[in-house]
CSV table of C-alpha atoms and ligand atoms in Angstrom, one decimal:
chain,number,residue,atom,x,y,z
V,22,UNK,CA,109.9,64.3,118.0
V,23,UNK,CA,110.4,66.5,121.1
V,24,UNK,CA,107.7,65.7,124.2
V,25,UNK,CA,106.4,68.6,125.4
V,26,UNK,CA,104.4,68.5,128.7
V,27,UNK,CA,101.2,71.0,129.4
V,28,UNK,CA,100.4,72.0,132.8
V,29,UNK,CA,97.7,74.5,133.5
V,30,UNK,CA,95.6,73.4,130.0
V,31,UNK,CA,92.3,73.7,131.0
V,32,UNK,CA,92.6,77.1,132.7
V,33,UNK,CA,91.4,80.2,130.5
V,34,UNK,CA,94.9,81.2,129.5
V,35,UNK,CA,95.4,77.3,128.3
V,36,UNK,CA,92.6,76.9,126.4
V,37,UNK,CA,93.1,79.7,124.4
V,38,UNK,CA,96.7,77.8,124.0
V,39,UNK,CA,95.4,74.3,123.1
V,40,UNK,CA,92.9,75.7,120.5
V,41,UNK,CA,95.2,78.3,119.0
V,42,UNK,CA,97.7,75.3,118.2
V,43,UNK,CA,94.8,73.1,117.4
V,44,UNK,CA,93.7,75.4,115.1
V,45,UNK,CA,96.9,75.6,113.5
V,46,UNK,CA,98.0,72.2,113.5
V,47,UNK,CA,101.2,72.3,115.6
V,48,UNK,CA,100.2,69.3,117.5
V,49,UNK,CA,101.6,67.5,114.3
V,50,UNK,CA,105.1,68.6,115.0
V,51,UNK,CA,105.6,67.5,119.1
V,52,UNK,CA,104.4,64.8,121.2
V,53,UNK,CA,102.1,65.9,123.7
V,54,UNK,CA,102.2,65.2,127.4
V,55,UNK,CA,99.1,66.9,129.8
V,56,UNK,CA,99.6,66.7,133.3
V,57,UNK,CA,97.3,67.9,136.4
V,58,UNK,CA,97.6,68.6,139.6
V,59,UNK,CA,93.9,67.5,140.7
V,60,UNK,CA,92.8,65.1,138.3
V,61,UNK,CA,96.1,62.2,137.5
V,62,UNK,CA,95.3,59.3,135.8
V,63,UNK,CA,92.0,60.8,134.3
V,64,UNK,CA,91.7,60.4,130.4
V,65,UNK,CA,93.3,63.6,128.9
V,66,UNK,CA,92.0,65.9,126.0
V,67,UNK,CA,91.5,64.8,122.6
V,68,UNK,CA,94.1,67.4,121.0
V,69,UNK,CA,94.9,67.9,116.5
V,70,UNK,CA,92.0,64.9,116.4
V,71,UNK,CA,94.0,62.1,118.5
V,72,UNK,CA,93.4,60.7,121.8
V,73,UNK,CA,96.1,62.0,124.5
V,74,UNK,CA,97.6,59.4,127.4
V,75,UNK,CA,96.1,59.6,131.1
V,76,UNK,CA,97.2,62.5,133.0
V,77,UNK,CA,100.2,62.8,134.5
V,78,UNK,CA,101.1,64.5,138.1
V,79,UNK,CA,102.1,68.0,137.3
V,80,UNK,CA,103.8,68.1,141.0
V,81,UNK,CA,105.9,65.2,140.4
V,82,UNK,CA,108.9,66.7,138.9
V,83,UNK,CA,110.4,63.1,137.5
V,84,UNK,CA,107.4,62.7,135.2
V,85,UNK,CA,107.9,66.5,134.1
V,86,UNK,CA,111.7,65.8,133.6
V,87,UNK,CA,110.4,62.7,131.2
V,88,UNK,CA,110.0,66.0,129.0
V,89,UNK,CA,111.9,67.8,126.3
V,90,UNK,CA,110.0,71.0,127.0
V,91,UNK,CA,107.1,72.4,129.5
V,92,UNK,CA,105.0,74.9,128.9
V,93,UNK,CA,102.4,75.8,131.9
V,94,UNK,CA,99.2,78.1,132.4
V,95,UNK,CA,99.0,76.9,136.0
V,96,UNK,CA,100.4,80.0,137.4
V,97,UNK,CA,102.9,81.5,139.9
V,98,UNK,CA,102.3,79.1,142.9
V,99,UNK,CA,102.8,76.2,140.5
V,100,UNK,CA,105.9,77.7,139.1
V,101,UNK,CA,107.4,78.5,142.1
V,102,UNK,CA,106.6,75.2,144.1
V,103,UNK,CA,108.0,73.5,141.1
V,104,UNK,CA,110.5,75.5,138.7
V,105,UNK,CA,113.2,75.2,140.9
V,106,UNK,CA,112.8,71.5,142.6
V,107,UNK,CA,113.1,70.5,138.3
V,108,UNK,CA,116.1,72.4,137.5
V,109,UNK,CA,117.8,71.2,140.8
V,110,UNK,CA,116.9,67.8,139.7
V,111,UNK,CA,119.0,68.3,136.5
V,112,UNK,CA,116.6,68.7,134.2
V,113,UNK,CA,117.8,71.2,131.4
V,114,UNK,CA,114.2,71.3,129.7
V,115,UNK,CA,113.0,74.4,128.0
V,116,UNK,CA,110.2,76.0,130.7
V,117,UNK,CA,107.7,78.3,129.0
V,118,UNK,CA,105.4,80.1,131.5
V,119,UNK,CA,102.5,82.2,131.6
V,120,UNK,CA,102.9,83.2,134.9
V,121,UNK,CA,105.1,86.1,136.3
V,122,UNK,CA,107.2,84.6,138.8
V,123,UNK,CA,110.1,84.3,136.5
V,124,UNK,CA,110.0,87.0,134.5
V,125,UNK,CA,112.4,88.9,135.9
V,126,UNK,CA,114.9,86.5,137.0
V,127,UNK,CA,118.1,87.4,135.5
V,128,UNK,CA,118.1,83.8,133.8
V,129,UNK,CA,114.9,84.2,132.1
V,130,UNK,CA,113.8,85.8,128.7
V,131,UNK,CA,110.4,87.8,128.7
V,132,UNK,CA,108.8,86.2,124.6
V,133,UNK,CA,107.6,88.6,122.2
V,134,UNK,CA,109.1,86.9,119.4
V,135,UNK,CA,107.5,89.8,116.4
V,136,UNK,CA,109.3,92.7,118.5
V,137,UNK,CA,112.3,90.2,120.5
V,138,UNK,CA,112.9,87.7,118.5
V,139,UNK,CA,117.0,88.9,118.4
V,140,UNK,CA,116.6,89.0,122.5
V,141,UNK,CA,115.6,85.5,121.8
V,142,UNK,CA,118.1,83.9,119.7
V,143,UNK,CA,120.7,85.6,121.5
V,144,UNK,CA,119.5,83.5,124.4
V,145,UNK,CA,118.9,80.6,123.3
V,146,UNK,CA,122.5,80.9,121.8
V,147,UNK,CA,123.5,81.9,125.3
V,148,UNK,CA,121.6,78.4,126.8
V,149,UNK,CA,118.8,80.1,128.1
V,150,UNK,CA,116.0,77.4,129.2
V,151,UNK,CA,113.5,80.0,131.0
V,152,UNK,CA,111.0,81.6,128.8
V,153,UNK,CA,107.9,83.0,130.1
V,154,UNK,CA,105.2,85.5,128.9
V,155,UNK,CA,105.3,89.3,129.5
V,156,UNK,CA,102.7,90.8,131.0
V,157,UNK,CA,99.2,91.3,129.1
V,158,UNK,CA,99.1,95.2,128.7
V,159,UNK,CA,103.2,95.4,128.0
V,160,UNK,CA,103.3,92.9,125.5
V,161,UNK,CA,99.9,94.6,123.7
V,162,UNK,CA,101.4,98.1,123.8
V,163,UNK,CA,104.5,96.5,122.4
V,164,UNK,CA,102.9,94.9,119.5
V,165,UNK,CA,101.2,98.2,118.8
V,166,UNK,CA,104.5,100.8,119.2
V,167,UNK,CA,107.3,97.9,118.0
V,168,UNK,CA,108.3,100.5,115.0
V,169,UNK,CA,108.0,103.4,117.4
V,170,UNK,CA,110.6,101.9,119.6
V,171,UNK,CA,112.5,100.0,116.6
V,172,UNK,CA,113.7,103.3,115.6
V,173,UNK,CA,114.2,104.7,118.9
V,174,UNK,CA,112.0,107.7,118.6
V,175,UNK,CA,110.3,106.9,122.1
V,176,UNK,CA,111.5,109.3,124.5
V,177,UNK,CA,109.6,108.1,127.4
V,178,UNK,CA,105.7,107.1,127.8
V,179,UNK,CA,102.3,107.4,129.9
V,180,UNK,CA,100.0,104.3,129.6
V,181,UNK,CA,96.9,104.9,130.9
V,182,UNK,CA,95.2,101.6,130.2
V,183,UNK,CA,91.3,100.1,130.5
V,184,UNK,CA,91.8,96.2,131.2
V,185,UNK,CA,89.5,93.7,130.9
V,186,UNK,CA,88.2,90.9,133.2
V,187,UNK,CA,90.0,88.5,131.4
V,188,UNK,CA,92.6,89.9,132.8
V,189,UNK,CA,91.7,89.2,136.8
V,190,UNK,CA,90.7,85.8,135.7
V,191,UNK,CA,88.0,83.2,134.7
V,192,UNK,CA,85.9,84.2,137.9
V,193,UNK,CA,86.3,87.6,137.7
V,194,UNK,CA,84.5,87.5,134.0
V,195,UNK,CA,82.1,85.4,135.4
V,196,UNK,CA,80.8,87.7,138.2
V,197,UNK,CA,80.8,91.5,135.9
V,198,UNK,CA,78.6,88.9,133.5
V,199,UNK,CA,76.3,88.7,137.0
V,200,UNK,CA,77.0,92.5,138.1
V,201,UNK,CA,75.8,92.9,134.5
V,202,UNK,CA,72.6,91.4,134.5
V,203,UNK,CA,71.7,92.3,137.9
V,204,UNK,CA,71.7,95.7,136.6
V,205,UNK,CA,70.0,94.5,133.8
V,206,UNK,CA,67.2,94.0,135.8
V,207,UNK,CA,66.7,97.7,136.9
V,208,UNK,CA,64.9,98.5,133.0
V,209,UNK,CA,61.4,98.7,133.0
V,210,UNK,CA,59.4,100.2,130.1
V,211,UNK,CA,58.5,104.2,131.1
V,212,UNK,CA,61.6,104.7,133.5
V,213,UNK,CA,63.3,107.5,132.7
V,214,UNK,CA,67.0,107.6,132.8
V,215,UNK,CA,67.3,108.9,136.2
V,216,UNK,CA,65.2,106.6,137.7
V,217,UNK,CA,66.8,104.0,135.8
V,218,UNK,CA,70.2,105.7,137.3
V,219,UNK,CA,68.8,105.9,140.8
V,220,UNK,CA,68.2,101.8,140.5
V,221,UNK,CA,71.2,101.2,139.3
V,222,UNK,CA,73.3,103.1,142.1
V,223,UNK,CA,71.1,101.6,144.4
V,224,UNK,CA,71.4,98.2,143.8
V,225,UNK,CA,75.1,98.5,143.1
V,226,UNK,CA,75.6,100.0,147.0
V,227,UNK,CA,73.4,97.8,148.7
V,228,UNK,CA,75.0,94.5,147.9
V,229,UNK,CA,73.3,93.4,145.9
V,230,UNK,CA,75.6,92.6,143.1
V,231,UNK,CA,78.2,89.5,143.8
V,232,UNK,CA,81.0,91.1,144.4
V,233,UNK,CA,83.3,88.0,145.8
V,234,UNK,CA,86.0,88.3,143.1
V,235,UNK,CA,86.6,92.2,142.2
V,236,UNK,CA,85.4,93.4,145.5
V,237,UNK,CA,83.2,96.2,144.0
V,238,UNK,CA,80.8,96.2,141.3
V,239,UNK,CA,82.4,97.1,137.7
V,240,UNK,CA,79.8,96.7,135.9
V,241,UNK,CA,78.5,101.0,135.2
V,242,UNK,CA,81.7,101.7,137.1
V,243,UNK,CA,85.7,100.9,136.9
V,244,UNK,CA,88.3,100.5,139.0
V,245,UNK,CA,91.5,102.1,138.8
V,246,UNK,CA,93.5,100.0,140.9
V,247,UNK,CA,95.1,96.8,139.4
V,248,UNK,CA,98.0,94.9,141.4
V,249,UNK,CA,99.4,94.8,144.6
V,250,UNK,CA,101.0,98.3,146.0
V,251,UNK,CA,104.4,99.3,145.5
V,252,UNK,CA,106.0,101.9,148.1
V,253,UNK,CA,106.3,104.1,145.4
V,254,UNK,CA,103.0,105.1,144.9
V,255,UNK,CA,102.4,102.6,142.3
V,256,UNK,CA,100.7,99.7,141.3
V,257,UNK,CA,102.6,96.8,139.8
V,258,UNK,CA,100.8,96.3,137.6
V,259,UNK,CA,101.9,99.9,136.7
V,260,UNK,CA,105.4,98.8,137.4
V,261,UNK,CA,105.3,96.3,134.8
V,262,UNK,CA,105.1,98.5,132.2
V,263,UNK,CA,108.9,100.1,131.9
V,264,UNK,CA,110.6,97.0,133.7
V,265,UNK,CA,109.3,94.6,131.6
V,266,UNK,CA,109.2,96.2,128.3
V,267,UNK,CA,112.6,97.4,128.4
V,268,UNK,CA,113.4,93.8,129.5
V,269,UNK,CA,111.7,92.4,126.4
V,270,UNK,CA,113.4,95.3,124.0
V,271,UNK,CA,116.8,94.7,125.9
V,272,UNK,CA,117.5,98.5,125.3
V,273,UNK,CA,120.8,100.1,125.5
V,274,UNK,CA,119.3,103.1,127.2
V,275,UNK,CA,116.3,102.5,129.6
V,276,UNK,CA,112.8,104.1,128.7
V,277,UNK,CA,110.7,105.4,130.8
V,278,UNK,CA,106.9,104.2,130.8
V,279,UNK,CA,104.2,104.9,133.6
V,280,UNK,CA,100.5,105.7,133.9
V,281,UNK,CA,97.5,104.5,135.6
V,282,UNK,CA,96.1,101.0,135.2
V,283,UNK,CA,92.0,101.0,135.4
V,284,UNK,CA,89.7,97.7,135.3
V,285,UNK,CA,87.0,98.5,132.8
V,286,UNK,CA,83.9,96.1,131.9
V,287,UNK,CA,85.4,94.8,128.9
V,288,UNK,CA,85.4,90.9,128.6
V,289,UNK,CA,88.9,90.1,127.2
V,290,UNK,CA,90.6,93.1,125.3
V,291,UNK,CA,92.8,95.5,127.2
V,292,UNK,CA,93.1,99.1,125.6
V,293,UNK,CA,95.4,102.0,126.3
V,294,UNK,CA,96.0,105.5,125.9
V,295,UNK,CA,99.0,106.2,125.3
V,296,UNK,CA,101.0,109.6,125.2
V,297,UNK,CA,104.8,109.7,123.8
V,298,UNK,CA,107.5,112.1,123.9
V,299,UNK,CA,109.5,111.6,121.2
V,300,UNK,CA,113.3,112.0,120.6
V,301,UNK,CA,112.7,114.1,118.0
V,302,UNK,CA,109.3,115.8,115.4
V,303,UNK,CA,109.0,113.1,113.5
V,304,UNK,CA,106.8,113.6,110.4
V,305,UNK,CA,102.8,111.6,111.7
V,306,UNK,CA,103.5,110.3,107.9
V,307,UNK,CA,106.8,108.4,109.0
V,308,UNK,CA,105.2,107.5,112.5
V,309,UNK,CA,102.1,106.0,111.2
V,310,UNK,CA,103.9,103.7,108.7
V,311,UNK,CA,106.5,102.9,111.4
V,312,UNK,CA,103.9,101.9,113.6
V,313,UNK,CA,102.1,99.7,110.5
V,314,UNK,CA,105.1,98.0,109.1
V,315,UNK,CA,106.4,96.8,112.1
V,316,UNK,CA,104.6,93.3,112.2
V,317,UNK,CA,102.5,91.9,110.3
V,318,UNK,CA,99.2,91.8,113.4
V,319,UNK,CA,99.7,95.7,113.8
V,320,UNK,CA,97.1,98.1,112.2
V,321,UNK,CA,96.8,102.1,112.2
V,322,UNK,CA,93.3,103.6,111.9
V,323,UNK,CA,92.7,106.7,110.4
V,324,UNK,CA,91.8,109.2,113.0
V,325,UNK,CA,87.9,109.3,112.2
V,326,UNK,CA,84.7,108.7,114.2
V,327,UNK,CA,83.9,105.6,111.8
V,328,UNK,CA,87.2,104.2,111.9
V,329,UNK,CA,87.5,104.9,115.9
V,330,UNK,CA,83.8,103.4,116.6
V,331,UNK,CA,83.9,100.3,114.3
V,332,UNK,CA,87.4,99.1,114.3
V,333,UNK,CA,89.4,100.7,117.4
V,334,UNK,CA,86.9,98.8,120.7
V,335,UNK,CA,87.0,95.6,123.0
V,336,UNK,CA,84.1,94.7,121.0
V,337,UNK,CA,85.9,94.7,117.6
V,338,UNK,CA,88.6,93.4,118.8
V,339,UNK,CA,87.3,90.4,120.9
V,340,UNK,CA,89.0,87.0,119.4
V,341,UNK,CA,91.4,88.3,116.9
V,342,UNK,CA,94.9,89.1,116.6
V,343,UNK,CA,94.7,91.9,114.9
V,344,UNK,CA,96.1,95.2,117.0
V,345,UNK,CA,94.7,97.9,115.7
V,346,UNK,CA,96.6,101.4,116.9
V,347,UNK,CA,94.3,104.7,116.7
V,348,UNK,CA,93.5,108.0,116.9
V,349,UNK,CA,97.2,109.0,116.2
V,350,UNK,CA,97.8,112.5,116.0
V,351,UNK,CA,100.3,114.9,117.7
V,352,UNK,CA,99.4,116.5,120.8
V,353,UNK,CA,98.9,120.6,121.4
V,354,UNK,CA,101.5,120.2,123.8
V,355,UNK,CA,104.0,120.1,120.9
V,356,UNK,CA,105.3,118.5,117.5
V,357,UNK,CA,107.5,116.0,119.5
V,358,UNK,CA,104.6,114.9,121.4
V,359,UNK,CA,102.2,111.9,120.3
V,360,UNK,CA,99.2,110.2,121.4
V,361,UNK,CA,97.7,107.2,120.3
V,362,UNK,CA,95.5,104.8,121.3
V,363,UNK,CA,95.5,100.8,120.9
V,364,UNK,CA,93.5,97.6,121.6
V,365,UNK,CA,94.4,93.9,121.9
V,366,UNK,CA,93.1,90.8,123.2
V,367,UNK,CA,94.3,90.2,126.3
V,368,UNK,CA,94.0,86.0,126.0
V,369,UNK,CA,95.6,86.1,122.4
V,370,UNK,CA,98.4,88.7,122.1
V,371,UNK,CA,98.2,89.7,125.5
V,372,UNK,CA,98.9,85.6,126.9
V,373,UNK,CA,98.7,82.6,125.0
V,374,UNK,CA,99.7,83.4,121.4
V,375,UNK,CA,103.6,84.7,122.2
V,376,UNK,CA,103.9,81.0,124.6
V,377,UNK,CA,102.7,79.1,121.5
V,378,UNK,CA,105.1,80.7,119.2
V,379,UNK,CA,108.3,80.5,121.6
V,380,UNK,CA,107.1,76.9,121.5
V,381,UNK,CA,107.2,76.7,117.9
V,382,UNK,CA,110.6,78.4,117.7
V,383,UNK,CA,111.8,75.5,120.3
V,384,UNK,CA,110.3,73.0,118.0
V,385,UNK,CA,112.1,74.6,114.7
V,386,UNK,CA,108.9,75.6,113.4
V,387,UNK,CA,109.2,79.1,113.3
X,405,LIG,N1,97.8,91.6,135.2
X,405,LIG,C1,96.9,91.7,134.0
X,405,LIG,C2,95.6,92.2,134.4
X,405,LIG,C3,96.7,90.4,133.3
X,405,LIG,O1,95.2,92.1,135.6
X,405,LIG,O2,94.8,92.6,133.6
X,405,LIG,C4,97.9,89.6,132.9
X,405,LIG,O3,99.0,90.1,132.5
């Protein structure tokens, strides 16, 4: 049985992990090593209803090589201080990653394995031992469009999208949860909405919201700004979008993709808006049952207020797999013009689920 080593368990991203494959009993089919980088020798988890070993040192790269594969939530400081340190020690392990540092490296494969899983045979055919996550609100839109792009009938794309905390981190969810009820606090019985809107305003610029993690309030605001800058104008987070999708499609002819990237107050489900050119009028008939029978999570609404409200929101959405795409129609700008609009969770989908799945393909489980 292959031992597979878990760095990084504990944080958001890998709990999401360890239940998803606790849920789904893969902890049957690999031997399970967890490693930390603050806490070794402490008694690890209790995974699939058995009692793990102590923890081992996740910055000690002999114990890691002791594995047949690593898969790590840690993030990019971990992965840089100790991707390449392994492989130079020999170690030909599989690495699975959350994080970005490696995405783009000429030697890794972004996993998406219900719209890449060709990309990822091909590689693993090829020898390729790096295999890390895409990027929350690429690999969403890609589980949404897959038959769009299948067929080739994406031109180019805007994606204006509306992440969630989730997606800034633990912390970051933590303090809109405080921004939240701070705000909260500004309701009293027999205030009227603009007094209720004068509190509000006031309390979010006079400090006193916590702030220490997003900077500004979000909560009753947003922030369109997600990323470092890029000299181009853009964020990249914004930049992600067509270098890594066309990465994870390994298209012949590159596609472009750009729009603007907004924090909303959603807990854990990134949505977009999203606005294609297509290579030719395709019939909305053909597009909507490309888009549904491309995988088996995908979903298209009809393009009604019920529909829309109940099924097509963060809140909806929140802890399921499903990705449902919306409000499809063609735009007044012309028949070869779509727009559509799509929500995932950002911890499922978006981070943890395509990791556990390239894990199972390493395992011959999938
Ligand atoms: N960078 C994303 C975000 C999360 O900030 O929402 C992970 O891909």
């Amino acid at each position: 049985m292959k031992t597979v080593g878990f760095v990084g368990w504990r944080g958001m991203v890998g709990s999401v992990l360890l239940d998803r494959m606790a849920s789904e009993g893969d902890f049957t089919g690999c031997e399970p090593v967890f490693f930390s980088t603050s806490q070794v020798g402490q008694p690890g988890p209790t995974v699939g209803g058995r009692e793990s070993a102590p923890l081992r040192d996740a910055n000690d790269a002999r114990a890691l090589a002791e594995t047949d594969i690593v898969v790590t939530c840690q993030g990019g400081d971990y992965t840089r201080s100790v991707h390449g340190a392994l492989r130079e020690s020999g170690w030909d392990g599989y690495w699975i990653d959350a994080a970005s540092a490696l995405r783009m490296n000429e030697a890794s494969v972004i996993v998406l394995d219900p719209v890449n899983r060709r990309v990822i045979d091909e590689a693993l055919d090829a020898g390729t031992r790096d295999f890390i996550g895409g990027n929350c609100t690429v690999s969403l839109m890609l589980m949404g469009l897959q038959g769009l792009f299948d067929r080739g009938w994406v031109e180019w794309m805007t994606c204006m999208t509306y992440q969630s905390a989730s997606g800034a981190g633990a912390r970051h969810m933590t303090e809109l949860v405080r921004q939240m009820g701070e705000l909260g606090g500004c309701y009293a019985p027999g205030r009227t909405a603009l007094e209720l809107e004068r509190q509000v305003t006031a309390r979010m610029a006079n400090g006193a919201l916590p702030t220490e993690h997003f900077g500004v309030p979000l909560a009753a605001s947003l922030i369109p700004w997600i990323g470092g800058a890029m000299d181009n104008g853009q964020t990249r987070e914004e930049w992600k979008a067509a270098n890594e999708a066309n990465k994870i499609l390994g298209t012949d002819r590159f596609v472009p993709i750009d729009g603007q990237c907004v924090r909303v107050g959603a807990m854990r489900c990134h949505s977009q808006a999203l606005t294609v050119k297509l290579t030719a009028d395709v019939p909305l008939a053909d597009i909507e049952s490309a888009i549904a029978g491309a995988n088996d999570w995908v979903e298209v609404l009809p393009n009604d207020h019920e529909a829309t409200c109940q099924q097509l929101t963060p809140a909806a959405v929140s802890g399921h797999l499903r990705v449902p795409v919306g409000r499809v129609r063609k735009t007044t700008f012309g028949p070869d013009y779509l727009t559509c609009f799509t929500v995932g969770d950002q911890l499922l989908w978006g981070a943890a689920e395509p990791l556990r799945r390239t894990l199972l393909i390493l395992l011959g489980r999938l």
